Amino acid sequence: MKLLHDSWLVCARAMRPLWRSPMTLAFAMFQPVLFLVLFGPLLQPLGDRFGAPDGNSWQFFVPGLLVQLAILSPGMAGFGVIFEHRSGVIERMRVTPLSRTALLLGRVAKDAVTLIAQSALLVVAGALFGLRASVPGALLGLLLIGLVAIALAAVSNAVALRMLDREWMFAPTMSQISVLVVLLSGLLLPMSLAPDWLRWLSMANPLSYVVDAERALFAGRIADPVVLTGSLVAVALTATTVLWGTRTYQRQDS
């Protein structure tokens, strides 16, 4: 109960800037919306080739954009750690009775809630272009995206803590990781079009399974085996990264 209470306190504190400036949510969606508006229409004639339901490429493309949003936004969450370290906030929080695990869980919970809200807005925007999604599948898809947000925010926080003495390296490091993960996830174009060597590399990327699960969920194929595979991968990834992030927080405190 103490862990949950402390995590809620950290999460509530981290959410305050968003309540004061809700437009921050919209600004974080700028790049995915550009892809939706400027890249999505190019795929419409290719929907049948991608195996999109009824040839509607939006049902293939929008779930991929949700994963892209989950990679790009929480992936840079560590900037908050760097800024708070500069201002001494991190040191002040460490001398409080707050659980050290809660310092991470509260932060990543805020990132997950923020991302789910952004994802819901992106789904609404996609619907305006022609997305026709299963409502139960879309809701489950948003929950899956929340798990991905927790995992990537935990990684970002842990990397930021390890780079406090060379913080200038954080942005290029996370940017390179994000680009690599995006390109190997098949979220823009299906990996079925790729040569064998690229498909094998994609199979080593955990988020490629999440992308497949998202597309199946939005198509209403909730019982599809790829949904179970993607969900198990997301849960395992989240558990591993949260454990790593928690240990990093505890190690930095010792």
XYZ file of N, CA and C in Angstrom:
762
model
N 0.828 -1.212 0.000
C 0.000 0.000 0.000
C 0.860 1.260 0.000
N 1.985 1.199 0.742
C 2.874 2.366 0.768
C 3.451 2.626 -0.624
N 3.807 1.528 -1.328
C 4.355 1.691 -2.673
C 3.335 2.348 -3.597
N 2.085 1.894 -3.538
C 1.040 2.476 -4.376
C 0.795 3.941 -4.014
N 0.765 4.223 -2.702
C 0.535 5.603 -2.252
C 1.669 6.514 -2.720
N 2.908 6.058 -2.533
C 4.057 6.873 -2.934
C 4.096 7.061 -4.453
N 3.772 5.996 -5.181
C 3.770 6.096 -6.643
C 2.722 7.094 -7.115
N 1.558 7.083 -6.448
C 0.506 8.035 -6.797
C 0.965 9.468 -6.544
N 1.660 9.691 -5.440
C 2.140 11.043 -5.136
C 3.118 11.530 -6.205
N 4.039 10.646 -6.598
C 5.020 11.026 -7.622
C 4.331 11.266 -8.955
N 3.366 10.396 -9.287
C 2.629 10.540 -10.548
C 1.833 11.844 -10.567
N 1.131 12.139 -9.475
C 0.320 13.357 -9.402
C 1.191 14.595 -9.551
N 2.363 14.575 -8.915
C 3.281 15.708 -9.034
C 3.755 15.866 -10.479
N 4.073 14.747 -11.138
C 4.552 14.809 -12.520
C 3.466 15.247 -13.486
N 2.197 15.016 -13.129
C 1.087 15.372 -14.016
C 0.719 16.847 -13.943
N 1.133 17.541 -12.886
C 0.705 18.932 -12.709
C 1.026 19.826 -13.901
N 2.249 19.752 -14.485
C 2.511 20.614 -15.645
C 1.563 20.360 -16.806
N 1.094 19.105 -16.965
C 0.152 18.809 -18.049
C -1.207 19.432 -17.802
N -1.648 19.424 -16.521
C -2.930 20.049 -16.202
C -2.869 21.548 -16.464
N -1.692 22.136 -16.208
C -1.561 23.579 -16.415
C -1.431 23.927 -17.893
N -0.865 23.002 -18.687
C -0.656 23.264 -20.109
C -1.043 22.036 -20.921
N -2.339 21.794 -21.102
C -2.780 20.588 -21.819
C -2.353 20.551 -23.281
N -1.968 21.689 -23.851
C -1.519 21.697 -25.239
C -0.240 20.900 -25.421
N 0.452 20.612 -24.312
C 1.652 19.788 -24.394
C 1.343 18.434 -25.007
N 0.153 17.902 -24.697
C -0.260 16.620 -25.274
C -0.325 16.709 -26.796
N -0.872 17.797 -27.291
C -1.026 17.963 -28.734
C 0.324 18.129 -29.418
N 1.232 18.900 -28.816
C 2.539 19.121 -29.421
C 3.323 17.817 -29.556
N 3.181 16.924 -28.574
C 3.901 15.654 -28.613
C 3.402 14.763 -29.747
N 2.192 15.035 -30.253
C 1.606 14.233 -31.324
C 1.940 14.777 -32.712
N 2.732 15.837 -32.776
C 2.931 16.533 -34.043
C 3.498 15.606 -35.117
N 4.563 14.860 -34.785
C 5.183 14.006 -35.790
C 4.261 12.878 -36.259
N 3.600 12.126 -35.338
C 2.670 11.090 -35.819
C 1.543 11.652 -36.674
N 1.047 12.834 -36.336
C -0.026 13.435 -37.141
C 0.490 13.792 -38.538
N 1.737 14.249 -38.621
C 2.322 14.515 -39.939
C 2.367 13.241 -40.773
N 2.766 12.133 -40.153
C 2.772 10.857 -40.863
C 1.357 10.485 -41.294
N 0.394 10.731 -40.415
C -0.995 10.399 -40.727
C -1.486 11.186 -41.932
N -1.172 12.473 -41.958
C -1.695 13.355 -43.009
C -0.896 13.246 -44.301
N 0.436 13.187 -44.207
C 1.283 13.289 -45.390
C 1.783 11.951 -45.931
N 1.808 10.927 -45.091
C 2.308 9.621 -45.532
C 1.186 8.608 -45.699
N 0.193 8.669 -44.823
C -0.904 7.710 -44.864
C -1.609 7.623 -46.204
N -1.950 8.760 -46.845
C -2.661 8.679 -48.131
C -1.883 7.940 -49.219
N -0.552 7.923 -49.115
C 0.249 7.225 -50.120
C 0.062 5.715 -50.052
N -0.360 5.219 -48.883
C -0.516 3.782 -48.694
C -1.895 3.282 -49.111
N -2.848 4.182 -49.271
C -4.225 3.770 -49.530
C -4.353 2.850 -50.753
N -3.654 3.134 -51.873
C -3.776 2.225 -53.024
C -3.132 0.858 -52.792
N -2.339 0.722 -51.712
C -1.602 -0.516 -51.479
C -2.212 -1.365 -50.370
N -3.411 -0.998 -49.916
C -4.018 -1.685 -48.791
C -4.171 -3.176 -49.007
N -4.581 -3.595 -50.199
C -4.758 -5.014 -50.481
C -3.431 -5.769 -50.416
N -2.381 -5.144 -50.872
C -1.068 -5.796 -50.859
C -0.558 -5.978 -49.437
N -0.921 -5.053 -48.543
C -0.487 -5.146 -47.155
C -1.326 -6.135 -46.353
N -2.412 -6.599 -46.943
C -3.298 -7.478 -46.192
C -4.185 -6.733 -45.222
N -4.408 -5.439 -45.474
C -5.269 -4.638 -44.607
C -6.716 -5.093 -44.755
N -7.487 -5.092 -43.665
C -8.898 -5.499 -43.746
C -9.662 -4.661 -44.771
N -10.335 -5.344 -45.706
C -11.121 -4.673 -46.758
C -10.265 -3.730 -47.600
N -8.944 -3.953 -47.600
C -8.065 -3.084 -48.372
C -7.910 -1.689 -47.797
N -8.372 -1.475 -46.571
C -8.300 -0.155 -45.929
C -6.948 -0.011 -45.239
N -6.040 0.724 -45.853
C -4.681 0.829 -45.322
C -4.634 1.560 -43.984
N -5.661 2.362 -43.667
C -5.656 3.068 -42.381
C -5.707 2.073 -41.227
N -6.354 0.929 -41.433
C -6.433 -0.076 -40.383
C -5.102 -0.807 -40.208
N -4.237 -0.669 -41.197
C -2.864 -1.169 -41.087
C -1.934 -0.102 -40.517
N -2.142 1.139 -40.967
C -1.187 2.208 -40.687
C -1.362 2.830 -39.310
N -2.588 3.106 -38.886
C -2.816 3.807 -37.616
C -2.304 3.007 -36.413
N -2.549 1.689 -36.314
C -1.958 0.957 -35.185
C -0.433 1.060 -35.140
N 0.194 1.096 -36.321
C 1.643 1.286 -36.351
C 2.049 2.649 -35.836
N 1.260 3.682 -36.177
C 1.557 5.024 -35.678
C 1.443 5.097 -34.157
N 0.524 4.329 -33.579
C 0.381 4.312 -32.125
C 1.666 3.791 -31.473
N 2.233 2.750 -32.063
C 3.491 2.221 -31.530
C 4.617 3.227 -31.733
N 4.609 3.919 -32.876
C 5.619 4.957 -33.103
C 5.525 6.044 -32.041
N 4.312 6.450 -31.721
C 4.116 7.454 -30.680
C 4.631 6.944 -29.338
N 4.412 5.649 -29.066
C 4.873 5.053 -27.818
C 6.389 4.998 -27.748
N 7.039 4.887 -28.898
C 8.502 4.852 -28.928
C 9.082 6.255 -28.744
N 8.515 7.227 -29.439
C 9.109 8.556 -29.470
C 8.847 9.369 -28.201
N 7.624 9.312 -27.659
C 7.320 10.146 -26.485
C 7.945 9.606 -25.194
N 7.606 8.402 -24.734
C 8.236 7.892 -23.509
C 9.743 7.693 -23.664
N 10.189 7.490 -24.904
C 11.621 7.295 -25.116
C 12.455 8.495 -24.710
N 11.852 9.668 -24.656
C 12.567 10.872 -24.248
C 12.180 11.327 -22.839
N 11.497 10.463 -22.096
C 11.050 10.824 -20.749
C 12.213 11.125 -19.813
N 13.386 10.579 -20.116
C 14.548 10.801 -19.260
C 15.003 12.247 -19.193
N 14.564 13.072 -20.151
C 14.903 14.487 -20.077
C 14.400 15.100 -18.774
N 13.237 14.617 -18.292
C 12.716 15.128 -17.022
C 13.655 14.839 -15.874
N 14.283 13.659 -15.875
C 15.253 13.311 -14.834
C 16.453 14.252 -14.901
N 16.926 14.513 -16.116
C 18.100 15.390 -16.281
C 17.795 16.798 -15.798
N 16.640 17.343 -16.178
C 16.283 18.698 -15.761
C 16.118 18.775 -14.241
N 15.481 17.764 -13.647
C 15.274 17.797 -12.202
C 16.579 17.565 -11.448
N 17.492 16.836 -12.046
C 18.806 16.676 -11.416
C 19.552 18.005 -11.404
N 19.463 18.750 -12.501
C 20.129 20.057 -12.573
C 19.604 21.011 -11.510
N 18.299 20.971 -11.283
C 17.683 21.910 -10.344
C 17.698 21.409 -8.894
N 18.214 20.196 -8.690
C 18.319 19.661 -7.329
C 17.073 18.957 -6.834
N 16.053 18.804 -7.710
C 14.809 18.170 -7.281
C 15.037 16.699 -6.931
N 15.838 16.020 -7.744
C 16.090 14.597 -7.501
C 16.713 14.386 -6.129
N 17.685 15.223 -5.783
C 18.345 15.075 -4.482
C 17.369 15.340 -3.341
N 16.494 16.326 -3.507
C 15.525 16.617 -2.444
C 14.527 15.482 -2.273
N 14.131 14.842 -3.381
C 13.186 13.734 -3.284
C 13.821 12.512 -2.634
N 15.118 12.358 -2.802
C 15.791 11.193 -2.229
C 15.880 11.243 -0.709
N 15.790 12.422 -0.127
C 15.869 12.511 1.338
C 14.483 12.429 1.979
N 13.447 12.250 1.149
C 12.094 12.081 1.676
C 11.851 10.605 1.989
N 10.785 10.291 2.730
C 10.483 8.877 3.021
C 9.899 8.108 1.834
N 9.794 8.740 0.663
C 9.214 8.075 -0.498
C 10.007 6.821 -0.864
N 9.293 5.777 -1.244
C 9.927 4.558 -1.725
C 10.736 4.861 -2.975
N 11.956 4.316 -3.054
C 12.790 4.549 -4.231
C 12.175 3.912 -5.478
N 11.479 2.804 -5.292
C 10.772 2.187 -6.410
C 9.668 3.107 -6.910
N 8.997 3.797 -5.999
C 7.902 4.693 -6.377
C 8.409 5.882 -7.188
N 9.654 6.279 -6.982
C 10.207 7.390 -7.754
C 10.206 7.063 -9.243
N 10.422 5.790 -9.562
C 10.354 5.371 -10.965
C 8.919 5.078 -11.386
N 8.192 4.301 -10.583
C 6.848 3.888 -10.975
C 5.918 5.082 -11.166
N 6.041 6.084 -10.307
C 5.203 7.268 -10.458
C 5.485 8.003 -11.753
N 6.757 8.075 -12.130
C 7.128 8.755 -13.371
C 6.595 8.008 -14.591
N 6.813 6.687 -14.618
C 6.396 5.933 -15.798
C 4.868 5.828 -15.878
N 4.200 5.854 -14.723
C 2.731 5.859 -14.742
C 2.221 7.126 -15.401
N 2.859 8.238 -15.106
C 2.472 9.503 -15.751
C 2.671 9.416 -17.257
N 3.783 8.817 -17.696
C 4.038 8.689 -19.129
C 3.019 7.775 -19.789
N 2.613 6.710 -19.083
C 1.622 5.788 -19.643
C 0.265 6.468 -19.789
N -0.161 7.202 -18.761
C -1.459 7.896 -18.823
C -1.450 8.927 -19.940
N -0.348 9.671 -20.049
C -0.232 10.685 -21.095
C -0.306 10.057 -22.476
N 0.421 8.947 -22.645
C 0.457 8.314 -23.961
C -0.904 7.735 -24.339
N -1.605 7.150 -23.392
C -2.933 6.598 -23.699
C -3.871 7.715 -24.152
N -3.795 8.887 -23.493
C -4.620 10.023 -23.910
C -4.246 10.482 -25.317
N -2.944 10.561 -25.606
C -2.501 10.956 -26.935
C -2.925 9.929 -27.983
N -2.823 8.656 -27.628
C -3.190 7.593 -28.561
C -4.678 7.642 -28.886
N -5.502 7.919 -27.872
C -6.946 8.023 -28.107
C -7.242 9.162 -29.085
N -6.553 10.282 -28.924
C -6.745 11.401 -29.856
C -6.299 11.028 -31.261
N -5.197 10.262 -31.366
C -4.702 9.857 -32.681
C -5.681 8.895 -33.349
N -6.318 8.023 -32.569
C -7.320 7.105 -33.123
C -8.509 7.904 -33.660
N -8.926 8.923 -32.929
C -10.032 9.777 -33.402
C -9.637 10.463 -34.709
N -8.402 10.969 -34.767
C -7.937 11.601 -36.005
C -7.899 10.587 -37.143
N -7.457 9.363 -36.841
C -7.426 8.322 -37.860
C -8.813 7.986 -38.375
N -9.796 8.012 -37.467
C -11.182 7.727 -37.868
C -11.683 8.760 -38.868
N -11.222 9.989 -38.747
C -11.627 11.038 -39.689
C -11.088 10.761 -41.090
N -9.968 10.036 -41.165
C -9.375 9.718 -42.460
C -9.936 8.425 -43.056
N -10.540 7.594 -42.227
C -11.094 6.346 -42.758
C -10.819 5.119 -41.925
N -10.203 5.273 -40.767
C -9.967 4.123 -39.896
C -11.302 3.567 -39.407
N -11.490 2.257 -39.528
C -12.682 1.578 -39.020
C -12.205 0.471 -38.094
N -12.217 0.737 -36.808
C -11.626 -0.190 -35.847
C -12.687 -0.843 -34.989
N -12.373 -2.049 -34.521
C -13.202 -2.719 -33.522
C -13.064 -1.974 -32.204
N -14.182 -1.578 -31.605
C -14.119 -0.817 -30.353
C -13.463 -1.623 -29.233
N -13.874 -2.874 -28.962
C -13.180 -3.649 -27.921
C -11.698 -3.842 -28.244
N -11.409 -4.114 -29.525
C -10.014 -4.291 -29.919
C -9.201 -3.024 -29.738
N -9.802 -1.874 -30.083
C -9.098 -0.599 -29.932
C -8.811 -0.304 -28.461
N -9.767 -0.590 -27.586
C -9.556 -0.360 -26.147
C -8.434 -1.244 -25.618
N -8.425 -2.515 -26.035
C -7.339 -3.405 -25.622
C -6.008 -2.941 -26.217
N -6.088 -2.417 -27.439
C -4.880 -1.896 -28.063
C -4.294 -0.719 -27.300
N -5.155 0.141 -26.765
C -4.674 1.275 -25.977
C -4.015 0.801 -24.681
N -4.575 -0.243 -24.074
C -3.947 -0.800 -22.869
C -2.575 -1.376 -23.196
N -2.459 -2.044 -24.333
C -1.171 -2.601 -24.750
C -0.155 -1.491 -24.994
N -0.622 -0.395 -25.585
C 0.252 0.762 -25.809
C 0.718 1.337 -24.470
N -0.176 1.318 -23.465
C 0.215 1.790 -22.138
C 1.351 0.971 -21.560
N 1.327 -0.350 -21.768
C 2.429 -1.204 -21.302
C 3.743 -0.834 -21.994
N 3.660 -0.610 -23.302
C 4.860 -0.220 -24.045
C 5.408 1.106 -23.522
N 4.509 2.025 -23.208
C 4.942 3.323 -22.677
C 5.688 3.150 -21.362
N 5.177 2.299 -20.479
C 5.845 2.051 -19.197
C 7.240 1.487 -19.435
N 7.349 0.512 -20.350
C 8.638 -0.122 -20.620
C 9.657 0.878 -21.152
N 9.266 1.664 -22.148
C 10.218 2.588 -22.765
C 10.529 3.779 -21.866
N 9.549 4.218 -21.070
C 9.828 5.292 -20.116
C 10.803 4.811 -19.049
N 10.683 3.556 -18.619
C 11.615 3.010 -17.631
C 13.026 2.958 -18.196
N 13.147 2.537 -19.473
C 14.465 2.519 -20.123
C 15.040 3.924 -20.199
N 14.220 4.879 -20.615
C 14.677 6.257 -20.770
C 15.151 6.842 -19.437
N 14.381 6.598 -18.376
C 14.778 7.093 -17.057
C 16.081 6.467 -16.592
N 16.224 5.159 -16.819
C 17.436 4.462 -16.386
C 18.653 4.968 -17.151
N 18.501 5.145 -18.463
C 19.620 5.650 -19.268
C 19.999 7.059 -18.826
N 18.995 7.900 -18.559
C 19.265 9.275 -18.115
C 20.024 9.280 -16.792
N 19.630 8.427 -15.855
C 20.327 8.367 -14.567
C 21.775 7.950 -14.733
N 22.026 7.034 -15.652
C 23.397 6.574 -15.874
C 24.245 7.601 -16.614
N 23.603 8.601 -17.212
C 24.339 9.593 -18.002
C 24.336 10.976 -17.362
N 24.060 11.039 -16.083
C 23.988 12.346 -15.435
C 25.315 13.101 -15.503
N 26.419 12.368 -15.569
C 27.721 13.036 -15.650
C 28.136 13.337 -17.091
N 27.362 12.885 -18.053
C 27.596 13.189 -19.476
C 26.240 13.309 -20.167
N 25.425 14.187 -19.636
C 24.031 14.294 -20.074
C 23.881 14.715 -21.521
N 24.932 15.310 -22.083
C 24.865 15.720 -23.483
C 24.718 14.521 -24.422
N 25.028 13.311 -23.919
C 24.935 12.118 -24.754
C 23.532 11.504 -24.746
N 22.673 11.962 -23.840
C 21.370 11.308 -23.697
C 20.528 11.413 -24.963
N 20.350 12.628 -25.479
C 19.489 12.827 -26.647
C 19.958 12.021 -27.860
N 21.257 12.104 -28.260
C 21.667 11.303 -29.429
C 21.570 9.801 -29.191
N 21.829 9.366 -27.952
C 21.741 7.934 -27.656
C 20.310 7.432 -27.821
N 19.348 8.118 -27.188
C 17.960 7.681 -27.256
C 17.389 7.860 -28.664
N 17.845 8.900 -29.375
C 17.364 9.107 -30.746
C 17.794 7.953 -31.647
N 19.051 7.533 -31.513
C 19.539 6.430 -32.339
C 18.811 5.134 -32.011
N 18.580 4.886 -30.726
C 17.852 3.678 -30.326
C 16.427 3.718 -30.875
N 15.780 4.878 -30.764
C 14.395 5.010 -31.229
C 14.288 4.782 -32.729
N 15.191 5.371 -33.499
C 15.166 5.211 -34.958
C 15.367 3.748 -35.328
N 16.311 3.090 -34.664
C 16.576 1.676 -34.950
C 15.343 0.821 -34.663
N 14.707 1.074 -33.522
C 13.525 0.296 -33.145
C 12.372 0.552 -34.117
N 12.180 1.807 -34.510
C 11.109 2.148 -35.454
C 11.318 1.440 -36.789
N 12.533 1.494 -37.322
C 12.801 0.925 -38.637
C 12.664 -0.593 -38.655
N 12.939 -1.237 -37.519
C 12.899 -2.695 -37.465
C 11.582 -3.232 -36.899
N 10.605 -2.374 -36.722
C 9.330 -2.831 -36.151
C 8.260 -3.079 -37.205
N 8.480 -2.600 -38.428
C 7.484 -2.757 -39.476
C 6.247 -1.909 -39.270
N 6.380 -0.816 -38.543
C 5.187 -0.017 -38.250
C 4.781 0.901 -39.408
N 5.709 1.202 -40.307
C 5.375 2.036 -41.454
C 5.023 1.194 -42.677
N 5.831 0.174 -42.939
C 5.613 -0.731 -44.058
C 5.763 -2.161 -43.553
N 5.021 -3.107 -44.102
C 5.089 -4.481 -43.591
C 6.431 -5.134 -43.883
N 6.927 -5.889 -42.924
C 8.186 -6.591 -43.110
C 8.066 -7.741 -44.107
N 6.852 -8.068 -44.508
C 6.673 -9.096 -45.537
C 7.245 -8.637 -46.874
N 7.432 -7.318 -47.032
C 8.015 -6.780 -48.259
C 9.533 -6.755 -48.209
N 10.110 -7.026 -47.042
C 11.547 -6.877 -46.839
C 12.298 -8.132 -47.270
N 13.596 -8.001 -47.590
C 14.410 -9.190 -47.859
C 14.571 -10.033 -46.590
N 15.004 -11.251 -46.769
C 15.073 -12.189 -45.655
C 15.919 -11.666 -44.501
N 17.086 -11.063 -44.795
C 17.983 -10.622 -43.725
C 17.333 -9.537 -42.870
N 16.514 -8.683 -43.502
C 15.853 -7.611 -42.762
C 14.702 -8.165 -41.922
N 14.007 -9.185 -42.444
C 12.947 -9.818 -41.659
C 13.515 -10.495 -40.419
N 14.694 -11.113 -40.555
C 15.321 -11.763 -39.397
C 15.708 -10.732 -38.341
N 16.223 -9.592 -38.782
C 16.549 -8.527 -37.832
C 15.287 -8.024 -37.137
N 14.204 -7.923 -37.887
C 12.941 -7.461 -37.312
C 12.442 -8.418 -36.236
N 12.655 -9.704 -36.415
C 12.208 -10.691 -35.433
C 12.928 -10.544 -34.105
N 14.098 -9.898 -34.108
C 14.835 -9.672 -32.864
C 14.349 -8.426 -32.133
N 13.453 -7.673 -32.754
C 12.920 -6.451 -32.154
C 11.604 -6.780 -31.440
N 11.545 -6.680 -30.114
C 10.316 -7.044 -29.393
C 9.094 -6.258 -29.863
N 9.293 -5.002 -30.271
C 8.140 -4.178 -30.618
C 7.513 -4.566 -31.953
N 8.211 -5.354 -32.765
C 7.589 -5.820 -34.004
C 6.404 -6.739 -33.694
N 6.495 -7.497 -32.591
C 5.392 -8.371 -32.190
C 4.226 -7.541 -31.625
N 4.567 -6.436 -30.969
C 3.523 -5.548 -30.461
C 2.776 -4.888 -31.616
N 3.504 -4.512 -32.659
C 2.871 -3.914 -33.841
C 1.873 -4.891 -34.457
N 2.285 -6.156 -34.603
C 1.382 -7.165 -35.167
C 0.137 -7.336 -34.287
N 0.347 -7.327 -32.970
C -0.783 -7.483 -32.044
C -1.732 -6.296 -32.150
N -1.194 -5.091 -32.253
C -2.027 -3.894 -32.376
C -2.897 -3.965 -33.628
N -2.306 -4.369 -34.731
C -3.069 -4.439 -35.981
C -4.171 -5.482 -35.898
N -3.883 -6.609 -35.267
C -4.911 -7.637 -35.114
C -6.040 -7.147 -34.213
N -5.695 -6.444 -33.128
C -6.714 -5.940 -32.207
C -7.609 -4.919 -32.887
N -7.029 -3.995 -33.625
C -7.832 -2.965 -34.290
C -8.708 -3.559 -35.386
N -8.286 -4.712 -35.918
C -9.104 -5.386 -36.928
C -10.177 -6.258 -36.303
N -10.198 -6.341 -34.961
C -11.205 -7.134 -34.279
C -10.826 -8.585 -34.081
N -9.577 -8.966 -34.415
C -9.138 -10.354 -34.266
C -8.513 -10.551 -32.879
N -9.332 -10.412 -31.863
C -8.828 -10.449 -30.488
C -8.256 -11.817 -30.133
N -8.816 -12.886 -30.712
C -8.354 -14.241 -30.405
C -7.184 -14.687 -31.277
N -6.694 -13.813 -32.136
C -5.566 -14.153 -33.013
C -4.327 -14.467 -32.165
N -3.583 -15.530 -32.478
C -2.378 -15.864 -31.707
C -1.352 -14.735 -31.631
N -1.300 -13.865 -32.654
C -0.318 -12.780 -32.609
C -0.632 -11.800 -31.484
N -1.915 -11.718 -31.072
C -2.287 -10.843 -29.952
C -1.693 -11.382 -28.658
N -1.811 -12.698 -28.455
C -1.228 -13.301 -27.257
C 0.284 -13.148 -27.257
N 0.911 -13.395 -28.401
C 2.370 -13.262 -28.489
C 2.806 -11.831 -28.191
N 2.163 -10.868 -28.835
C 2.526 -9.466 -28.614
C 2.293 -9.027 -27.187
N 1.210 -9.510 -26.570
C 0.904 -9.138 -25.186
C 1.935 -9.711 -24.227
N 2.312 -10.982 -24.441
C 3.324 -11.607 -23.578
C 4.668 -10.905 -23.722
N 5.011 -10.546 -24.946
C 6.264 -9.814 -25.169
C 6.225 -8.467 -24.456
N 5.095 -7.761 -24.539
C 4.968 -6.453 -23.890
C 5.068 -6.578 -22.376
N 4.412 -7.595 -21.811
C 4.470 -7.798 -20.356
C 5.888 -8.124 -19.917
N 6.565 -9.027 -20.657
C 7.939 -9.396 -20.304
C 8.884 -8.202 -20.427
N 8.707 -7.424 -21.483
C 9.545 -6.238 -21.692
C 9.322 -5.223 -20.579
N 8.069 -5.022 -20.197
C 7.752 -4.064 -19.137
C 8.337 -4.507 -17.803
N 8.172 -5.778 -17.459
C 8.700 -6.286 -16.190
C 10.220 -6.145 -16.141
N 10.885 -6.465 -17.251
C 12.350 -6.400 -17.288
C 12.854 -4.971 -17.168
N 12.251 -4.060 -17.919
C 12.742 -2.686 -17.919
C 12.423 -1.958 -16.611
N 11.256 -2.242 -16.024
C 10.923 -1.616 -14.738
C 11.871 -2.107 -13.655
N 12.215 -3.400 -13.680
C 13.177 -3.929 -12.716
C 14.535 -3.263 -12.889
N 14.972 -3.114 -14.137
C 16.249 -2.462 -14.398
C 16.217 -0.998 -13.954
N 15.137 -0.314 -14.295
C 15.029 1.084 -13.896
C 15.006 1.260 -12.392
N 14.287 0.375 -11.693
C 14.216 0.462 -10.233
C 15.593 0.255 -9.609
N 16.308 -0.734 -10.090
C 17.657 -0.993 -9.563
C 18.593 0.168 -9.851
N 18.402 0.807 -11.000
C 19.234 1.978 -11.322
C 18.968 3.118 -10.355
N 17.695 3.353 -10.046
C 17.345 4.381 -9.056
C 17.968 4.057 -7.696
N 17.870 2.808 -7.293
C 18.390 2.408 -5.989
C 19.902 2.505 -5.948
N 20.550 2.142 -7.048
C 22.019 2.209 -7.119
C 22.495 3.660 -7.084
N 21.787 4.537 -7.764
C 22.160 5.951 -7.754
C 21.966 6.556 -6.363
N 21.095 5.948 -5.577
C 20.805 6.487 -4.247
C 21.815 6.007 -3.215
N 22.579 4.973 -3.559
C 23.506 4.397 -2.576
C 24.872 5.083 -2.613
